[in-house]
Amino acid sequence: MPFLGQDWRSPGWRWVKTEDGWKRCEPFSPALEDGNNQLNDISHTVIITGDDENEEVYSAEDCEFAAKKRKKDHFRNNMDSQCFYREKWIYVHKESTRERHGYCTLGEAFNRLDFSSAIQDIRRFNYVVKLLQLIAKSQLTSLSGAAQKNYFNILDKIVQKVMEDQYNPRLIKDLLQDLSSTLYILIRGVGKSVLVGNINIWICRLETILLWQQQLKNLQMNKQVNNGLTLSDLPLHMLNNILYRFSDGWDIITLGQVTPTLYMLSEDRQLWKKLCQYHFAEKQFCRHLIPSEKGHIDWKLMYFALQKYYPIKEQYGDTLHFCRHCSILFWKDTGHPCTASDPNTCLMPVSPQHFIDLFKF
């Protein structure tokens, strides 16, 4: 829930979901608590080092300062890996109240929702990449300095995952292209636009993006060695059924380049007609009819022509969800401390664009 503290002036407790229900978690990890306790015990003693002739005596104040510094360094080091926040949800508030001061920003939400772990889940990978692409196009300057650092750390992990697994390199190439175009404009317009951080940092980031683009360009797909059943061994009706499951035209074209049989199936007019009808309304593709040489409608060309004018439907294996009762944004499998009698009726899936719109005031 957004506020669970005993005192209305306090920020409230933090809660974590367990098998036995929701439990309150402490602000520091057990390892850090043990380290702090050790330092606190030492701070009440006198430490003597060196030889007997040259003794250096450190007071309790010096040891207390060292303990505080250790806490600060621990939190700073954990910011990159998002270990500072245990809960994977955030309360979205758009106005300041007596109980909560300030607003929930895009950068704050980006830091709190654990996108570093989300990219390791194949169901969420495309969702996170699409979200990063939308931020790169229009919302990059609205991120705080910590959120921008987190953004590029997550982007680095995505590139490394694609390089290792060869999973969906076309998607990350589009993201890097949009990001590099945005950075070119922002770096040229220094003084006119808001860039958080030194200009040299942004130039280094741009150079890193260009290096990533070169690495993805030279990416070689590993040849799979299969001793059993392969895709070519499947009957035609099963291959055709697989093609009808695709929602992206470029995926159909790519699969059609594998074998001559798949190429023949990927050129089926009915397949592209179904794809057009899925993504676009009848009024939309009636305005852009493209007849072929035989007088029939060329649905394949129609699909790519309509894609330039209208947005296509987006499909994701898993998305963020918003609870209308609690005004909390969260991943569905992690849950949140909901007080509604029937929480499932309050849930609403959040698309990447809707995520951006939630933080526009």
Coordinates of C-alpha atoms in Angstrom, one line a residue:
M1 CA 0.0 0.0 0.0
P2 CA 1.1 3.6 -0.5
F3 CA 1.2 4.5 3.2
L4 CA 1.5 2.2 6.2
G5 CA 3.4 4.1 8.8
Q6 CA 2.1 4.7 12.3
D7 CA 2.9 8.4 12.1
W8 CA 1.4 10.4 9.2
R9 CA 4.6 12.3 8.8
S10 CA 6.7 9.2 8.2
P11 CA 7.3 7.7 4.7
G12 CA 5.7 4.4 5.8
W13 CA 7.1 0.9 6.1
R14 CA 8.5 -1.2 3.2
W15 CA 6.8 -4.6 2.7
V16 CA 7.9 -7.7 0.8
K17 CA 5.7 -10.5 -0.5
T18 CA 6.5 -14.0 0.9
E19 CA 4.8 -17.4 0.9
D20 CA 3.3 -16.6 4.3
G21 CA 1.9 -13.2 3.1
W22 CA 3.2 -9.7 3.2
K23 CA 6.0 -9.0 5.8
R24 CA 7.7 -5.8 6.7
C25 CA 11.3 -5.6 5.6
E26 CA 14.1 -3.7 7.4
P27 CA 15.7 -0.8 5.5
F28 CA 19.2 -2.5 5.6
S29 CA 20.2 -5.9 4.5
P30 CA 21.3 -8.4 7.2
A31 CA 24.9 -8.4 6.0
L32 CA 25.0 -4.7 6.3
E33 CA 23.4 -4.8 9.7
D34 CA 26.0 -7.2 10.9
G35 CA 28.8 -5.0 9.6
N36 CA 27.3 -1.9 11.2
N37 CA 26.9 -3.7 14.5
Q38 CA 30.6 -4.7 14.4
L39 CA 31.6 -1.1 13.6
N40 CA 29.4 0.2 16.3
D41 CA 31.0 -2.2 18.8
I42 CA 34.4 -1.0 17.7
S43 CA 33.4 2.6 17.9
H44 CA 33.1 2.4 21.6
T45 CA 36.7 1.1 22.1
V46 CA 40.1 2.6 21.5
I47 CA 42.2 1.2 18.6
I48 CA 45.9 1.2 19.0
T49 CA 48.1 0.5 16.0
G50 CA 51.8 0.7 15.1
D51 CA 54.9 0.2 17.2
D52 CA 55.1 0.8 20.9
E53 CA 57.1 3.9 20.4
N54 CA 54.8 5.5 17.8
E55 CA 51.3 4.7 18.8
E56 CA 48.2 6.2 17.0
V57 CA 45.1 6.3 19.1
Y58 CA 41.8 6.7 17.2
S59 CA 38.9 8.1 19.1
A60 CA 35.3 6.8 19.0
E61 CA 34.3 9.7 16.8
D62 CA 36.8 8.5 14.1
C63 CA 35.3 5.0 14.2
E64 CA 31.8 6.4 14.0
F65 CA 32.7 8.4 10.9
A66 CA 34.1 5.2 9.3
A67 CA 30.9 3.4 10.0
K68 CA 28.8 6.1 8.4
K69 CA 31.1 6.2 5.4
R70 CA 30.8 2.4 5.0
K71 CA 27.0 2.7 4.9
K72 CA 27.2 5.4 2.3
D73 CA 29.6 3.5 0.1
H74 CA 27.4 0.4 0.4
F75 CA 24.3 2.2 -0.9
R76 CA 26.3 4.0 -3.7
N77 CA 27.6 0.6 -4.9
N78 CA 24.2 -1.0 -4.9
M79 CA 22.6 1.7 -7.0
D80 CA 23.9 0.2 -10.2
S81 CA 22.4 -3.2 -9.6
Q82 CA 19.1 -1.8 -8.2
C83 CA 19.6 -3.8 -4.9
F84 CA 18.7 -0.7 -2.8
Y85 CA 14.9 -1.3 -3.4
R86 CA 13.5 -4.6 -2.2
E87 CA 9.9 -4.0 -3.3
K88 CA 9.3 -4.1 -7.1
W89 CA 6.4 -1.7 -7.2
I90 CA 5.9 2.0 -6.9
Y91 CA 3.0 4.3 -5.8
V92 CA 2.1 6.7 -8.7
H93 CA 1.0 9.9 -7.1
K94 CA 0.5 13.0 -9.2
E95 CA -0.1 15.6 -6.5
S96 CA 1.4 16.5 -3.2
T97 CA -0.6 15.7 -0.1
R98 CA 0.0 16.0 3.7
E99 CA 0.9 12.3 3.8
R100 CA 3.2 12.3 0.7
H101 CA 5.3 15.2 -0.5
G102 CA 6.4 15.7 -4.0
Y103 CA 5.6 13.8 -7.2
C104 CA 6.5 10.4 -8.7
T105 CA 8.8 11.0 -11.6
L106 CA 9.6 8.8 -14.6
G107 CA 13.2 8.4 -13.4
E108 CA 12.1 7.3 -10.0
A109 CA 9.7 4.7 -11.5
F110 CA 12.5 3.5 -13.8
N111 CA 14.8 2.9 -10.9
R112 CA 12.3 1.2 -8.7
L113 CA 10.7 -1.4 -11.1
D114 CA 13.8 -3.6 -11.5
F115 CA 14.2 -3.6 -15.2
S116 CA 17.7 -5.2 -14.8
S117 CA 16.0 -8.5 -13.8
A118 CA 13.1 -8.1 -16.2
I119 CA 15.4 -8.3 -19.3
Q120 CA 16.5 -11.8 -18.2
D121 CA 12.8 -12.9 -18.6
I122 CA 12.1 -13.7 -22.2
R123 CA 8.4 -12.7 -21.7
R124 CA 9.5 -9.1 -20.6
F125 CA 12.5 -8.6 -22.8
N126 CA 10.6 -7.0 -25.8
Y127 CA 8.6 -4.9 -23.4
V128 CA 11.6 -3.4 -21.7
V129 CA 13.4 -2.7 -25.0
K130 CA 10.3 -1.0 -26.4
L131 CA 10.1 1.2 -23.2
L132 CA 13.8 2.1 -23.5
Q133 CA 13.2 3.1 -27.2
L134 CA 10.3 5.4 -26.3
I135 CA 12.4 7.0 -23.6
A136 CA 15.3 7.5 -26.0
K137 CA 13.0 9.2 -28.5
S138 CA 11.4 11.8 -26.3
Q139 CA 12.0 11.4 -22.6
L140 CA 15.7 11.0 -22.1
T141 CA 16.3 14.5 -20.7
S142 CA 13.5 14.0 -18.2
L143 CA 15.4 11.3 -16.4
S144 CA 17.5 12.2 -13.3
G145 CA 21.2 11.7 -13.3
A146 CA 20.9 8.4 -11.3
A147 CA 18.1 7.2 -13.7
Q148 CA 20.2 8.0 -16.8
K149 CA 23.1 6.0 -15.3
N150 CA 20.7 3.1 -14.6
Y151 CA 19.3 3.5 -18.2
F152 CA 22.7 2.9 -19.8
N153 CA 23.6 0.1 -17.3
I154 CA 20.4 -1.8 -18.4
L155 CA 21.1 -1.0 -22.0
D156 CA 24.6 -2.5 -21.6
K157 CA 23.1 -5.7 -20.2
I158 CA 20.6 -5.9 -23.1
V159 CA 23.4 -5.6 -25.6
Q160 CA 25.5 -8.3 -23.8
K161 CA 22.5 -10.6 -23.7
V162 CA 21.9 -10.2 -27.4
M163 CA 25.5 -10.8 -28.2
E164 CA 25.5 -14.0 -26.1
D165 CA 22.1 -15.4 -27.0
Q166 CA 21.6 -13.9 -30.5
Y167 CA 18.0 -13.1 -29.4
N168 CA 16.1 -10.5 -31.5
P169 CA 19.1 -8.3 -32.6
R170 CA 16.9 -6.3 -34.9
L171 CA 14.9 -4.9 -32.0
I172 CA 18.0 -3.6 -30.2
K173 CA 19.5 -2.2 -33.4
D174 CA 16.4 0.0 -33.8
L175 CA 16.7 1.1 -30.2
L176 CA 20.4 2.1 -30.6
Q177 CA 19.6 3.9 -33.9
D178 CA 16.9 6.0 -32.2
L179 CA 19.1 6.6 -29.2
S180 CA 22.2 7.7 -31.2
S181 CA 20.0 10.1 -33.3
T182 CA 18.6 11.7 -30.1
L183 CA 22.1 12.1 -28.6
Y184 CA 23.4 13.7 -31.8
I185 CA 20.7 16.3 -31.5
L186 CA 21.2 16.9 -27.8
I187 CA 25.0 17.2 -28.0
R188 CA 24.7 19.7 -30.8
G189 CA 22.2 21.7 -28.9
V190 CA 24.1 22.0 -25.6
G191 CA 22.9 25.1 -23.9
K192 CA 19.5 25.0 -25.6
S193 CA 18.5 21.6 -24.2
V194 CA 18.7 20.1 -20.7
L195 CA 21.5 17.5 -20.4
V196 CA 22.2 16.2 -16.9
G197 CA 25.9 15.7 -16.4
N198 CA 29.1 16.8 -18.1
I199 CA 29.1 17.0 -21.9
N200 CA 32.1 14.7 -22.0
I201 CA 30.1 12.0 -20.3
W202 CA 27.5 12.2 -23.1
I203 CA 30.2 12.0 -25.8
C204 CA 31.6 8.9 -24.2
R205 CA 28.1 7.4 -24.1
L206 CA 27.6 8.2 -27.8
E207 CA 30.9 6.5 -28.6
T208 CA 29.8 3.5 -26.6
I209 CA 26.6 3.3 -28.6
L210 CA 28.5 3.4 -31.9
L211 CA 30.7 0.6 -30.6
W212 CA 27.6 -1.5 -29.7
Q213 CA 26.2 -0.8 -33.2
Q214 CA 29.4 -2.1 -34.8
Q215 CA 29.4 -5.2 -32.6
L216 CA 25.8 -6.0 -33.5
K217 CA 26.6 -5.4 -37.2
N218 CA 29.4 -8.0 -37.0
L219 CA 27.3 -10.4 -35.0
Q220 CA 27.5 -13.9 -36.4
M221 CA 24.7 -16.3 -35.6
N222 CA 25.9 -19.6 -34.1
K223 CA 25.0 -22.6 -36.3
Q224 CA 22.9 -25.0 -34.4
V225 CA 23.8 -28.7 -34.6
N226 CA 20.6 -30.7 -34.3
N227 CA 20.7 -34.5 -34.5
G228 CA 16.9 -34.9 -34.1
L229 CA 13.8 -33.3 -35.7
T230 CA 14.4 -30.0 -37.4
L231 CA 12.0 -27.3 -38.6
S232 CA 12.3 -28.5 -42.2
D233 CA 11.0 -32.0 -41.1
L234 CA 7.6 -30.6 -40.0
P235 CA 4.7 -31.0 -42.3
L236 CA 3.4 -28.1 -44.4
H237 CA 0.3 -27.5 -42.4
M238 CA 2.4 -27.1 -39.2
L239 CA 4.8 -24.8 -40.8
N240 CA 1.9 -22.7 -42.1
N241 CA 0.4 -22.6 -38.7
I242 CA 3.7 -21.3 -37.2
L243 CA 3.8 -18.5 -39.8
Y244 CA 0.2 -17.5 -38.9
R245 CA 1.3 -17.0 -35.3
F246 CA 3.7 -14.2 -36.1
S247 CA 2.5 -10.6 -35.6
D248 CA 5.5 -8.9 -37.2
G249 CA 6.0 -8.8 -41.0
W250 CA 9.8 -8.7 -40.7
D251 CA 9.7 -11.9 -38.7
I252 CA 7.8 -13.6 -41.5
I253 CA 10.2 -12.4 -44.1
T254 CA 13.2 -13.5 -42.0
L255 CA 11.8 -17.0 -41.5
G256 CA 11.0 -17.3 -45.2
Q257 CA 14.7 -17.0 -45.9
V258 CA 15.5 -20.2 -44.1
T259 CA 14.3 -22.7 -46.7
P260 CA 12.6 -22.6 -50.1
T261 CA 9.5 -24.2 -48.6
L262 CA 9.2 -21.5 -45.9
Y263 CA 9.7 -18.8 -48.5
M264 CA 6.8 -20.2 -50.6
L265 CA 4.6 -20.2 -47.4
S266 CA 5.7 -16.7 -46.4
E267 CA 4.5 -15.3 -49.7
D268 CA 0.9 -16.5 -49.3
R269 CA -1.5 -13.6 -49.9
Q270 CA -3.9 -14.9 -47.3
L271 CA -1.2 -14.8 -44.6
W272 CA -0.5 -11.1 -45.3
K273 CA -4.2 -10.3 -45.5
K274 CA -4.7 -11.7 -42.1
L275 CA -1.8 -9.7 -40.8
C276 CA -3.2 -6.5 -42.2
Q277 CA -6.7 -7.2 -40.8
Y278 CA -5.1 -7.9 -37.4
H279 CA -3.1 -4.6 -37.1
F280 CA -5.3 -2.2 -39.1
A281 CA -8.9 -1.3 -39.4
E282 CA -10.8 -1.8 -42.7
K283 CA -11.2 1.9 -43.2
Q284 CA -7.4 2.3 -43.0
F285 CA -6.3 -0.2 -45.6
C286 CA -9.2 0.7 -47.9
R287 CA -7.5 4.2 -48.3
H288 CA -4.2 2.6 -49.4
L289 CA -5.2 -0.2 -51.8
I290 CA -2.1 -1.5 -53.7
P291 CA -3.2 -3.8 -56.7
S292 CA -0.7 -6.3 -58.1
E293 CA 0.0 -6.9 -61.8
K294 CA -2.8 -9.5 -61.9
G295 CA -5.3 -7.0 -60.5
H296 CA -5.3 -8.6 -57.0
I297 CA -4.5 -6.6 -53.8
D298 CA -0.9 -7.0 -52.9
W299 CA -1.4 -7.5 -49.1
K300 CA 2.3 -7.7 -48.4
L301 CA 3.1 -4.3 -49.8
M302 CA -0.1 -3.1 -48.2
Y303 CA 1.2 -4.1 -44.8
F304 CA 4.4 -2.2 -45.0
A305 CA 2.7 0.8 -46.6
L306 CA 0.2 1.0 -43.7
Q307 CA 2.9 0.6 -41.2
K308 CA 4.3 4.0 -42.3
Y309 CA 1.0 5.8 -41.6
Y310 CA -0.5 3.9 -38.6
P311 CA 0.9 2.2 -35.5
I312 CA 0.7 -1.6 -35.3
K313 CA -0.7 -3.5 -32.4
E314 CA 1.9 -4.5 -29.8
Q315 CA 2.1 -8.0 -28.2
Y316 CA 4.1 -8.8 -25.1
G317 CA 4.4 -11.9 -23.1
D318 CA 4.2 -9.9 -19.8
T319 CA 3.7 -6.3 -19.0
L320 CA 3.6 -4.0 -16.0
H321 CA 0.2 -3.7 -14.3
F322 CA -1.5 -0.7 -12.6
C323 CA -3.9 -1.1 -9.7
R324 CA -6.7 1.4 -9.9
H325 CA -7.6 0.9 -6.3
C326 CA -4.1 1.5 -4.8
S327 CA -2.6 3.6 -7.7
I328 CA 0.4 1.3 -7.7
L329 CA 2.5 0.2 -10.7
F330 CA 4.1 -3.3 -10.4
W331 CA 5.0 -6.5 -12.2
K332 CA 2.1 -8.9 -11.9
D333 CA 4.0 -11.9 -10.6
T334 CA 5.7 -9.9 -7.8
G335 CA 2.4 -8.4 -6.7
H336 CA 1.8 -5.5 -4.3
P337 CA 0.1 -4.9 -0.9
C338 CA -3.4 -4.4 -2.2
T339 CA -6.3 -3.6 0.2
A340 CA -9.1 -4.3 -2.3
S341 CA -11.5 -7.1 -1.6
D342 CA -11.0 -8.5 -5.2
P343 CA -7.6 -7.2 -6.4
N344 CA -7.9 -8.9 -9.9
T345 CA -10.8 -6.6 -10.8
C346 CA -8.6 -3.5 -10.2
L347 CA -5.7 -4.5 -12.4
M348 CA -5.0 -2.9 -15.7
P349 CA -2.1 -3.9 -18.1
V350 CA 0.2 -1.0 -18.9
S351 CA 1.7 -0.7 -22.4
P352 CA 5.2 1.0 -22.8
Q353 CA 3.5 4.2 -24.1
H354 CA 1.0 4.2 -21.3
F355 CA 3.9 3.9 -18.9
I356 CA 5.4 7.1 -20.3
D357 CA 2.0 8.8 -20.2
L358 CA 1.5 8.0 -16.5
F359 CA 4.3 10.5 -15.7
K360 CA 3.4 13.4 -17.9
F361 CA 1.9 16.2 -15.8

